[in-house]
Coordinates of C-alpha atoms and ligand atoms in Angstrom, one line a residue:
M248 CA -10.8 17.2 -7.8
T249 CA -8.1 15.9 -5.6
R250 CA -6.0 13.2 -7.1
V251 CA -4.9 10.4 -4.8
F252 CA -2.6 7.6 -5.4
S253 CA -1.8 4.7 -3.1
G254 CA 0.3 1.5 -3.9
V255 CA 0.1 -2.2 -2.5
K256 CA 3.3 -4.1 -2.6
P257 CA 2.8 -7.7 -3.7
T258 CA 5.2 -9.2 -1.0
G259 CA 2.8 -10.9 1.0
H260 CA -0.9 -12.0 1.4
L261 CA -3.0 -9.1 2.3
T262 CA -4.3 -8.8 6.0
L263 CA -7.2 -7.7 8.0
G264 CA -4.7 -4.7 8.9
N265 CA -4.4 -3.7 5.3
Y266 CA -8.1 -3.8 4.8
L267 CA -9.4 -2.1 8.1
G268 CA -6.5 0.5 7.8
A269 CA -6.5 1.2 4.2
M270 CA -8.5 -0.5 1.7
R271 CA -12.0 -0.3 3.2
R272 CA -11.5 3.6 3.1
W273 CA -10.3 3.4 -0.5
A274 CA -13.4 1.8 -1.4
A275 CA -15.7 3.6 0.9
V276 CA -14.5 7.2 0.5
D277 CA -11.7 7.8 -1.7
Q278 CA -12.9 6.5 -5.0
H279 CA -16.1 8.4 -4.7
E280 CA -14.6 11.7 -3.4
A281 CA -11.3 11.7 -5.4
D282 CA -9.7 11.0 -8.5
A283 CA -8.1 7.7 -7.4
L284 CA -5.5 5.5 -8.4
F285 CA -4.5 2.1 -6.8
C286 CA -1.5 0.5 -8.2
I287 CA -0.1 -3.1 -7.6
V288 CA 3.4 -1.8 -7.2
D289 CA 5.1 -5.2 -8.4
L290 CA 8.3 -3.4 -9.3
H291 CA 9.1 -2.8 -5.6
A292 CA 8.4 -6.3 -4.7
L293 CA 11.8 -7.1 -6.3
T294 CA 14.2 -5.0 -4.3
V295 CA 14.7 -8.0 -1.9
E296 CA 15.1 -11.7 -2.6
H297 CA 12.0 -13.0 -4.6
D298 CA 10.3 -16.1 -6.1
P299 CA 9.1 -14.8 -9.6
A300 CA 6.4 -17.2 -9.6
R301 CA 5.1 -15.7 -6.2
V302 CA 5.3 -12.2 -7.1
R303 CA 3.2 -13.0 -10.1
R304 CA 0.6 -15.0 -8.2
L305 CA 0.6 -12.1 -5.2
S306 CA 0.2 -9.5 -7.9
R307 CA -2.9 -11.0 -9.2
Q308 CA -4.2 -11.9 -6.0
A309 CA -3.8 -8.3 -4.8
A310 CA -5.7 -6.9 -7.8
T311 CA -8.6 -9.3 -7.3
L312 CA -8.8 -8.3 -3.7
L313 CA -8.7 -4.7 -4.4
L314 CA -11.7 -5.4 -6.8
A315 CA -13.4 -7.8 -4.2
S316 CA -13.0 -5.1 -1.5
G317 CA -15.4 -2.7 -3.4
L318 CA -13.1 -0.6 -5.8
D319 CA -14.9 0.0 -8.9
P320 CA -13.0 0.4 -12.3
E321 CA -15.9 2.8 -13.4
L322 CA -14.8 5.1 -10.4
C323 CA -11.3 4.8 -10.1
T324 CA -8.2 3.5 -11.8
V325 CA -6.7 0.0 -10.9
F326 CA -3.4 -1.2 -12.5
V327 CA -0.1 -2.8 -12.2
Q328 CA 2.9 -0.6 -12.2
S329 CA 5.1 -2.6 -14.5
H330 CA 2.3 -2.2 -17.0
V331 CA 3.2 1.5 -17.3
D332 CA 6.6 2.3 -18.3
E333 CA 6.3 5.9 -17.0
H334 CA 7.1 4.6 -13.6
T335 CA 10.7 3.7 -14.4
R336 CA 11.4 6.5 -16.9
L337 CA 10.7 8.9 -14.3
S338 CA 12.4 7.0 -11.4
Y339 CA 15.6 7.7 -13.4
L340 CA 15.4 11.3 -13.6
L341 CA 14.6 11.4 -9.8
E342 CA 17.9 9.5 -9.1
C343 CA 19.4 12.4 -10.8
V344 CA 17.9 14.6 -8.5
A345 CA 18.2 12.8 -5.2
T346 CA 21.4 12.2 -3.5
D347 CA 22.7 9.0 -2.3
G348 CA 23.0 10.3 1.3
E349 CA 19.2 11.0 1.2
M350 CA 18.7 7.5 0.1
R351 CA 21.0 5.8 2.7
R352 CA 19.2 7.9 5.6
M353 CA 15.7 6.0 4.9
I354 CA 14.7 4.3 8.0
Q355 CA 13.2 1.2 6.0
Y356 CA 16.7 1.1 4.2
K357 CA 18.8 1.1 7.4
E358 CA 16.3 -1.7 9.0
K359 CA 16.3 -4.0 5.8
A360 CA 19.8 -3.8 4.3
P361 CA 21.2 -5.5 7.4
R362 CA 18.2 -8.1 7.5
E363 CA 19.2 -8.8 3.6
R364 CA 22.9 -9.0 4.2
A365 CA 22.4 -11.3 7.1
R366 CA 20.0 -13.7 5.0
G367 CA 21.6 -13.9 1.6
G368 CA 25.1 -11.8 1.9
S369 CA 24.1 -9.0 -0.3
V370 CA 21.7 -6.2 -0.7
R371 CA 20.1 -5.3 -3.9
L372 CA 20.9 -1.7 -5.4
S373 CA 17.3 -1.4 -6.1
L374 CA 16.6 -1.4 -2.2
L375 CA 18.6 1.7 -1.8
T376 CA 16.8 3.5 -4.7
Y377 CA 13.4 2.3 -4.1
P378 CA 12.4 5.5 -2.6
A379 CA 13.0 7.2 -6.0
L380 CA 10.7 4.5 -7.8
M381 CA 8.2 5.5 -5.1
A382 CA 8.5 9.2 -5.8
A383 CA 7.9 8.5 -9.5
D384 CA 4.9 6.4 -8.8
I385 CA 3.4 9.7 -7.1
L386 CA 4.7 12.4 -9.1
A387 CA 4.1 10.8 -12.4
Y388 CA 0.4 11.0 -11.6
G389 CA 0.5 14.8 -9.9
A390 CA -1.0 13.0 -6.9
D391 CA -2.1 15.5 -4.2
E392 CA -2.7 13.0 -1.3
V393 CA -1.0 9.7 -0.7
P394 CA -2.8 7.6 1.9
V395 CA -0.2 5.7 3.6
G396 CA 0.7 4.1 7.2
D397 CA 3.3 5.7 9.6
D398 CA 5.9 3.7 8.0
Q399 CA 5.9 5.1 4.5
T400 CA 5.7 8.9 5.8
Q401 CA 9.3 9.3 5.3
H402 CA 9.4 8.2 1.6
V403 CA 6.5 10.6 1.0
E404 CA 8.5 13.4 2.7
L405 CA 11.3 12.8 0.5
T406 CA 9.0 12.4 -2.6
R407 CA 8.0 16.2 -1.4
D408 CA 11.7 17.2 -1.4
L409 CA 12.4 15.8 -4.8
A410 CA 9.4 17.5 -6.3
V411 CA 10.4 21.0 -4.8
R412 CA 14.1 20.6 -5.8
F413 CA 13.2 19.3 -9.3
N414 CA 10.8 22.2 -9.7
Q415 CA 13.2 24.9 -8.5
R416 CA 15.9 23.8 -10.8
Y417 CA 14.2 22.9 -13.9
G418 CA 10.8 24.8 -13.7
H419 CA 7.3 23.8 -12.5
T420 CA 6.7 20.5 -13.4
F421 CA 5.5 18.2 -10.4
T422 CA 2.5 18.8 -8.0
V423 CA 4.1 18.5 -4.5
P424 CA 2.1 15.7 -2.7
K425 CA 1.2 15.2 1.1
A426 CA 0.9 11.9 2.9
T427 CA -2.7 11.4 4.5
P428 CA -2.8 9.3 7.6
P429 CA -4.8 6.0 7.8
T430 CA -8.2 5.9 9.4
V431 CA -8.1 6.8 12.9
G432 CA -8.5 3.8 15.3
A433 CA -8.0 1.6 12.6
R434 CA -4.3 0.4 13.3
V435 CA -4.6 -3.4 13.6
M436 CA -1.8 -4.9 15.7
N437 CA -0.4 -8.5 15.5
L438 CA -2.6 -10.6 17.4
Q439 CA 0.6 -12.4 18.9
D440 CA 2.6 -9.2 19.5
P441 CA 0.1 -6.3 19.9
T442 CA 2.9 -3.9 20.2
S443 CA 3.6 -4.3 16.5
K444 CA 1.6 -3.6 13.4
M445 CA -0.2 -6.6 11.5
G446 CA 2.0 -6.3 8.5
K447 CA 1.8 -8.4 5.5
S448 CA 5.5 -8.9 4.9
D449 CA 6.2 -10.6 8.3
D450 CA 4.9 -13.7 6.7
A451 CA 4.5 -16.3 9.3
G452 CA 1.3 -15.7 11.0
P453 CA -0.7 -17.0 14.1
G454 CA -1.0 -13.2 14.9
I455 CA -2.0 -12.4 11.3
V456 CA -5.4 -12.5 9.8
Y457 CA -5.1 -13.0 6.2
L458 CA -8.1 -11.6 4.1
L459 CA -8.5 -15.1 2.8
D460 CA -8.2 -17.2 5.5
E461 CA -11.2 -19.8 6.2
P462 CA -13.4 -18.5 8.9
D463 CA -12.5 -21.2 11.3
V464 CA -8.8 -20.3 10.8
V465 CA -9.8 -16.5 11.5
R466 CA -11.7 -17.8 14.6
K467 CA -8.8 -19.7 15.8
K468 CA -6.4 -16.9 15.2
V469 CA -8.7 -14.4 17.3
M470 CA -9.2 -16.8 20.1
R471 CA -5.6 -17.4 20.6
A472 CA -4.9 -13.7 20.4
V473 CA -2.4 -13.0 23.4
T474 CA -4.3 -10.9 26.2
D475 CA -2.9 -9.2 29.2
S476 CA -2.7 -10.1 32.7
G477 CA -5.8 -8.8 34.7
R478 CA -9.3 -9.9 34.0
D479 CA -11.5 -6.9 33.5
V480 CA -12.0 -5.6 29.9
V481 CA -10.6 -1.9 29.7
H482 CA -9.3 -0.1 26.7
D483 CA -5.8 1.0 27.6
R484 CA -3.3 0.8 24.8
E485 CA -0.3 1.1 27.0
E486 CA -1.1 -1.2 29.8
R487 CA -3.4 -3.9 28.0
P488 CA -2.3 -3.7 24.6
G489 CA -3.7 -7.2 23.5
V490 CA -7.3 -6.2 24.8
A491 CA -7.1 -2.9 23.3
N492 CA -6.4 -4.4 20.1
L493 CA -9.2 -6.7 20.2
L494 CA -11.3 -3.8 21.2
E495 CA -10.2 -1.9 18.3
I496 CA -10.9 -4.6 15.7
L497 CA -14.2 -5.1 17.1
A498 CA -14.8 -1.5 16.9
A499 CA -13.6 -1.2 13.4
C500 CA -15.7 -4.2 12.2
T501 CA -18.9 -3.1 13.9
G502 CA -18.7 0.7 13.9
G503 CA -18.6 1.1 17.4
D504 CA -16.3 2.7 20.0
P505 CA -13.5 0.7 21.7
K506 CA -14.0 2.4 24.9
E507 CA -17.7 2.0 25.2
L508 CA -17.4 -1.5 24.0
A509 CA -15.2 -2.4 26.7
G510 CA -17.9 -1.7 29.3
S511 CA -20.0 -4.5 27.9
Y512 CA -17.5 -7.2 28.4
A513 CA -17.1 -9.1 31.7
S514 CA -14.4 -11.3 30.4
Y515 CA -11.6 -11.7 27.7
G516 CA -13.4 -15.2 26.4
A517 CA -16.7 -13.3 25.2
L518 CA -14.8 -10.3 23.8
K519 CA -12.7 -12.8 21.7
K520 CA -15.7 -14.8 20.6
D521 CA -17.6 -11.3 19.4
T522 CA -14.5 -10.1 17.8
A523 CA -13.8 -13.3 16.0
D524 CA -17.8 -13.5 14.6
A525 CA -17.2 -9.9 13.6
V526 CA -14.2 -10.3 11.8
V527 CA -15.6 -13.3 10.1
E528 CA -18.8 -11.1 9.0
V529 CA -16.7 -8.5 7.6
L530 CA -14.6 -11.0 5.5
R531 CA -17.4 -12.7 4.5
P532 CA -18.6 -10.6 1.3
L533 CA -14.9 -10.1 0.4
R534 CA -14.0 -13.8 0.2
E535 CA -17.2 -14.6 -1.8
R536 CA -16.4 -11.5 -4.2
H537 CA -13.0 -12.8 -4.5
Q538 CA -14.0 -16.3 -5.4
A539 CA -16.4 -15.0 -8.0
L540 CA -13.7 -12.9 -9.5
C541 CA -11.2 -15.8 -9.5
A542 CA -13.7 -17.7 -11.7
D543 CA -13.7 -14.9 -14.2
P544 CA -9.9 -14.2 -14.8
G545 CA -10.8 -12.6 -18.1
Y546 CA -12.5 -9.9 -16.2
V547 CA -9.7 -9.1 -13.9
D548 CA -7.2 -9.1 -17.0
G549 CA -9.7 -6.7 -18.8
V550 CA -9.7 -4.2 -15.6
L551 CA -5.9 -4.2 -15.4
R552 CA -5.6 -3.7 -19.0
D553 CA -7.9 -0.6 -19.2
G554 CA -6.4 0.8 -15.7
A555 CA -3.0 0.6 -17.2
E556 CA -4.0 2.4 -20.5
R557 CA -5.8 5.1 -18.5
A558 CA -2.8 5.2 -16.0
R559 CA -0.3 5.8 -18.9
A560 CA -2.4 8.4 -20.6
M561 CA -2.4 10.2 -17.2
A562 CA 1.2 9.8 -16.6
R563 CA 2.8 10.3 -20.0
P564 CA 2.5 14.1 -20.4
T565 CA 3.9 14.9 -17.0
V566 CA 6.9 12.5 -17.5
D567 CA 7.4 13.8 -21.0
A568 CA 7.3 17.2 -19.6
A569 CA 10.0 16.2 -16.8
Y570 CA 12.3 14.8 -19.9
R571 CA 12.1 18.0 -21.6
A572 CA 12.7 20.1 -18.5
I573 CA 15.9 18.4 -17.4
G574 CA 17.5 18.9 -20.8
L575 CA 17.0 15.9 -22.7
L576 CA 16.2 16.4 -26.6
P577 CA 13.0 15.4 -27.1
A578 CA 12.6 12.5 -30.0
V579 CA 10.8 13.3 -33.0
S580 CA 9.1 10.7 -34.5
G581 CA 7.7 10.7 -38.3
A582 CA 4.3 11.8 -37.2
D583 CA 5.5 14.7 -35.2
P584 CA 5.3 18.2 -36.9
A585 CA 8.8 19.8 -37.7
P586 CA 10.5 20.5 -34.3
N587 CA 10.2 24.1 -33.0
A588 CA 12.9 26.1 -34.3
A589 CA 13.5 28.1 -31.2
R590 CA 14.6 25.4 -29.3
Ligands
LIG250 N1 6.3 1.8 -0.2 C1 5.0 1.3 0.1 C2 4.9 0.1 1.1 O1 6.0 -0.4 1.1 C3 4.3 1.0 -1.4 C4 4.2 1.8 -2.4 C5 5.1 1.9 -3.5 C6 3.5 3.1 -2.4 N2 4.9 3.1 -4.1 C7 4.0 3.7 -3.5 C8 2.6 3.5 -1.7 C9 3.3 5.1 -3.9 C10 1.7 4.7 -1.8 C11 2.2 5.5 -3.0 O2 4.0 -0.2 1.4

């Protein structure tokens, strides 16, 4: 069975973009058709200035929302990265296979490093080495497919390069993964700036619908979405990005087609109203399940504990094999049989 691995970074509240573009498909398709792992990648949240209490809170919230969105711990593995040591164990080996030039070429690093420098004066070394940890996340599990947005495909490409290089130098150890693009037509854009993605990390948000926004807040945000000049409703991403975004959100929520939907609206106002209603309806069960899960924190803790145990058992043999392959002397514990003399 295909193994799928994806990660959610707890650096902001999850958004409608995360849900329609990724989470919904994980629950509807991936967990049924693949051997799927979904990881709250909390170590990655420490690569820029962070507030410890907030990271902790967002990690738990992300886990709860993944379960609320329909991920079933009987069908897939949901866990927290820092609960499984194999990620950092493998990350170091991959740092010994990657080059500093490769890391410095990453677009995300080139964009974020100057921002961090402007903000606080310094850039954490982990921001540079982050892709090695991300590669470890993926390679430790022998993942075949990694569903990610376009902003992450470069990191998955690097992961492939590192896997191939490691295998060539030290013997076949890793599965070479590939990035799978998010669901077509589910690229949700910022309601106030429809040419940029509705990301979770750009946290100030009249243009961002958060999964836990109250229904009236959702309505307000959608009703205030920027629309384009012109009055007729047409689906044209280039010329009318604001209206196209609303049509695509509506289509994603109702299962329609954005081009066809355009024909049934005579005004922007009516489109906004229906889109607002559709979003509220899509988020309703999610909010309700989230609330129920919050009332039962022991359940979520249990899911994460079992998930980490399962994840560790999957990752351990691969990471141990990588340690041996690269030349590290295996530790012999009292319980182990005598070391093989041939080594
Ligand atoms: N870098 C990803 C992001 O910023 C999160 C991530 C970390 C990830 N490790 C991963 C995604 C492994 C997929 C697979 O969104």
